[in-house]
Amino acid sequence: RLYTTNLKIIIIPILLLHGTRHFGMMFLEPGATEPGMPLPFAYPAAYGDFAASILALISLFFVLKNLKGKHIMLWIFNVEGSLDLLVAIILATYYDVSPYMGAAYWIPVLWVPALIVTHYIMFKLLVIGKVSSAA
């Protein structure tokens, strides 16, 4: 339980982690992926990650400055970031992108599980209402 924990200690590292989601742009880079990477997967995955990265950094600013809209920004970031991962997983499965991952293989192997877990943690904090009062 999070009775005495300063929630900024939890939220700030999560937002910093998601602030690096620009790595998803690798799906559009020749050399980072194998030739033939299905573009119906690559574009939504890359730009969805980039949008989540920007939203995470904006949310981080709101949290650090303790701005009034921080709770709403955290919800917007978390919903968009989670939907982006869901869509990317569905499209990756549908288009069977694993043979095309190349140097970007580490994104679904390492990065995506960490992002899913931290989105879950953020949802838990948002739903129990601890973020708006303590962050």
Tab-separated table of C-alpha atoms in Angstrom:
chain	number	residue	atom	x	y	z
A	1	ARG	CA	0.000	0.000	0.000
A	2	LEU	CA	1.058	3.554	-0.671
A	3	TYR	CA	0.294	5.265	2.599
A	4	THR	CA	3.408	7.328	3.183
A	5	THR	CA	5.211	7.026	-0.136
A	6	ASN	CA	5.666	10.275	-1.980
A	7	LEU	CA	4.035	9.372	-5.273
A	8	LYS	CA	6.373	11.622	-7.225
A	9	ILE	CA	9.041	9.030	-6.465
A	10	ILE	CA	6.968	6.551	-8.480
A	11	ILE	CA	5.524	8.824	-11.168
A	12	ILE	CA	8.655	10.712	-12.253
A	13	PRO	CA	10.711	7.616	-13.201
A	14	ILE	CA	7.721	6.179	-15.079
A	15	LEU	CA	7.332	9.390	-17.078
A	16	LEU	CA	11.085	9.541	-17.756
A	17	LEU	CA	11.005	5.954	-19.024
A	18	HIS	CA	8.100	6.728	-21.349
A	19	GLY	CA	9.774	9.951	-22.423
A	20	THR	CA	12.218	7.754	-24.333
A	21	ARG	CA	9.523	6.077	-26.416
A	22	HIS	CA	10.876	7.893	-29.438
A	23	PHE	CA	12.836	4.636	-29.870
A	24	GLY	CA	9.760	3.339	-31.697
A	25	MET	CA	10.771	5.567	-34.600
A	26	MET	CA	13.372	2.868	-35.315
A	27	PHE	CA	10.606	0.944	-37.077
A	28	LEU	CA	10.834	3.503	-39.891
A	29	GLU	CA	14.624	3.489	-40.219
A	30	PRO	CA	16.282	1.406	-42.917
A	31	GLY	CA	19.032	-0.580	-41.260
A	32	ALA	CA	17.294	-0.625	-37.883
A	33	THR	CA	14.766	-3.048	-39.347
A	34	GLU	CA	15.014	-5.549	-42.162
A	35	PRO	CA	13.791	-4.607	-45.646
A	36	GLY	CA	10.111	-5.340	-46.063
A	37	MET	CA	8.965	-4.178	-42.627
A	38	PRO	CA	5.167	-3.893	-43.074
A	39	LEU	CA	4.374	-0.179	-43.142
A	40	PRO	CA	0.817	-0.661	-41.798
A	41	PHE	CA	2.568	-1.734	-38.586
A	42	ALA	CA	5.617	0.549	-38.711
A	43	TYR	CA	3.874	3.918	-39.077
A	44	PRO	CA	1.265	3.544	-36.310
A	45	ALA	CA	3.822	1.959	-33.970
A	46	ALA	CA	6.443	4.631	-34.594
A	47	TYR	CA	4.184	7.670	-34.421
A	48	GLY	CA	2.099	6.261	-31.576
A	49	ASP	CA	5.276	5.801	-29.544
A	50	PHE	CA	6.455	9.289	-30.452
A	51	ALA	CA	3.124	10.771	-29.348
A	52	ALA	CA	3.330	8.835	-26.064
A	53	SER	CA	6.855	10.161	-25.569
A	54	ILE	CA	5.729	13.763	-26.039
A	55	LEU	CA	2.719	13.264	-23.749
A	56	ALA	CA	4.951	11.691	-21.079
A	57	LEU	CA	7.308	14.679	-21.165
A	58	ILE	CA	4.411	17.155	-21.015
A	59	SER	CA	2.951	15.192	-18.091
A	60	LEU	CA	6.350	15.233	-16.407
A	61	PHE	CA	6.421	19.024	-16.690
A	62	PHE	CA	2.919	19.236	-15.192
A	63	VAL	CA	3.896	16.976	-12.286
A	64	LEU	CA	7.203	18.718	-11.581
A	65	LYS	CA	5.606	22.170	-11.655
A	66	ASN	CA	2.543	20.894	-9.755
A	67	LEU	CA	0.245	22.412	-12.372
A	68	LYS	CA	-3.506	22.206	-12.042
A	69	GLY	CA	-4.088	19.909	-15.046
A	70	LYS	CA	-1.546	17.252	-14.035
A	71	HIS	CA	-4.183	14.619	-13.280
A	72	ILE	CA	-5.840	15.055	-16.686
A	73	MET	CA	-2.465	15.039	-18.466
A	74	LEU	CA	-1.510	11.800	-16.725
A	75	TRP	CA	-4.785	10.217	-17.849
A	76	ILE	CA	-4.309	11.413	-21.441
A	77	PHE	CA	-0.749	10.099	-21.526
A	78	ASN	CA	-1.641	6.778	-19.946
A	79	VAL	CA	-4.646	6.089	-22.173
A	80	GLU	CA	-2.837	7.061	-25.392
A	81	GLY	CA	0.301	5.147	-24.441
A	82	SER	CA	-1.642	2.023	-23.506
A	83	LEU	CA	-3.756	2.118	-26.659
A	84	ASP	CA	-0.594	2.593	-28.728
A	85	LEU	CA	0.917	-0.557	-27.244
A	86	LEU	CA	-2.297	-2.515	-27.740
A	87	VAL	CA	-2.574	-1.437	-31.388
A	88	ALA	CA	1.124	-2.176	-31.994
A	89	ILE	CA	0.812	-5.667	-30.524
A	90	ILE	CA	-2.278	-6.402	-32.616
A	91	LEU	CA	-0.693	-5.056	-35.820
A	92	ALA	CA	2.614	-6.832	-35.154
A	93	THR	CA	0.758	-10.095	-34.774
A	94	TYR	CA	-1.475	-9.525	-37.804
A	95	TYR	CA	1.423	-8.536	-40.102
A	96	ASP	CA	3.896	-11.023	-38.560
A	97	VAL	CA	6.611	-8.407	-38.160
A	98	SER	CA	9.061	-10.489	-36.115
A	99	PRO	CA	11.189	-11.521	-39.146
A	100	TYR	CA	11.665	-7.811	-39.969
A	101	MET	CA	12.697	-6.513	-36.545
A	102	GLY	CA	16.456	-6.551	-37.200
A	103	ALA	CA	18.305	-4.310	-34.750
A	104	ALA	CA	14.977	-3.139	-33.319
A	105	TYR	CA	14.293	-6.612	-31.883
A	106	TRP	CA	14.983	-5.362	-28.356
A	107	ILE	CA	11.932	-3.087	-28.429
A	108	PRO	CA	9.289	-5.869	-28.196
A	109	VAL	CA	11.576	-8.113	-26.146
A	110	LEU	CA	12.634	-5.663	-23.429
A	111	TRP	CA	10.927	-2.330	-23.886
A	112	VAL	CA	7.279	-3.280	-24.424
A	113	PRO	CA	6.956	-5.402	-21.252
A	114	ALA	CA	8.447	-2.588	-19.163
A	115	LEU	CA	6.060	-0.087	-20.739
A	116	ILE	CA	3.032	-2.317	-20.131
A	117	VAL	CA	3.932	-2.816	-16.473
A	118	THR	CA	4.478	0.901	-15.867
A	119	HIS	CA	1.194	1.789	-17.597
A	120	TYR	CA	-0.530	-0.680	-15.282
A	121	ILE	CA	1.101	0.928	-12.238
A	122	MET	CA	0.049	4.386	-13.443
A	123	PHE	CA	-3.549	3.212	-13.988
A	124	LYS	CA	-3.623	1.778	-10.480
A	125	LEU	CA	-2.410	5.088	-9.048
A	126	LEU	CA	-4.870	7.096	-11.119
A	127	VAL	CA	-7.842	4.869	-10.309
A	128	ILE	CA	-7.283	4.814	-6.559
A	129	GLY	CA	-7.086	8.604	-6.710
A	130	LYS	CA	-3.676	8.967	-5.093
A	131	VAL	CA	-2.112	10.867	-7.991
A	132	SER	CA	-4.305	13.954	-7.906
A	133	SER	CA	-3.704	14.605	-4.227
A	134	ALA	CA	-0.071	13.616	-3.816
A	135	ALA	CA	1.709	14.098	-7.117
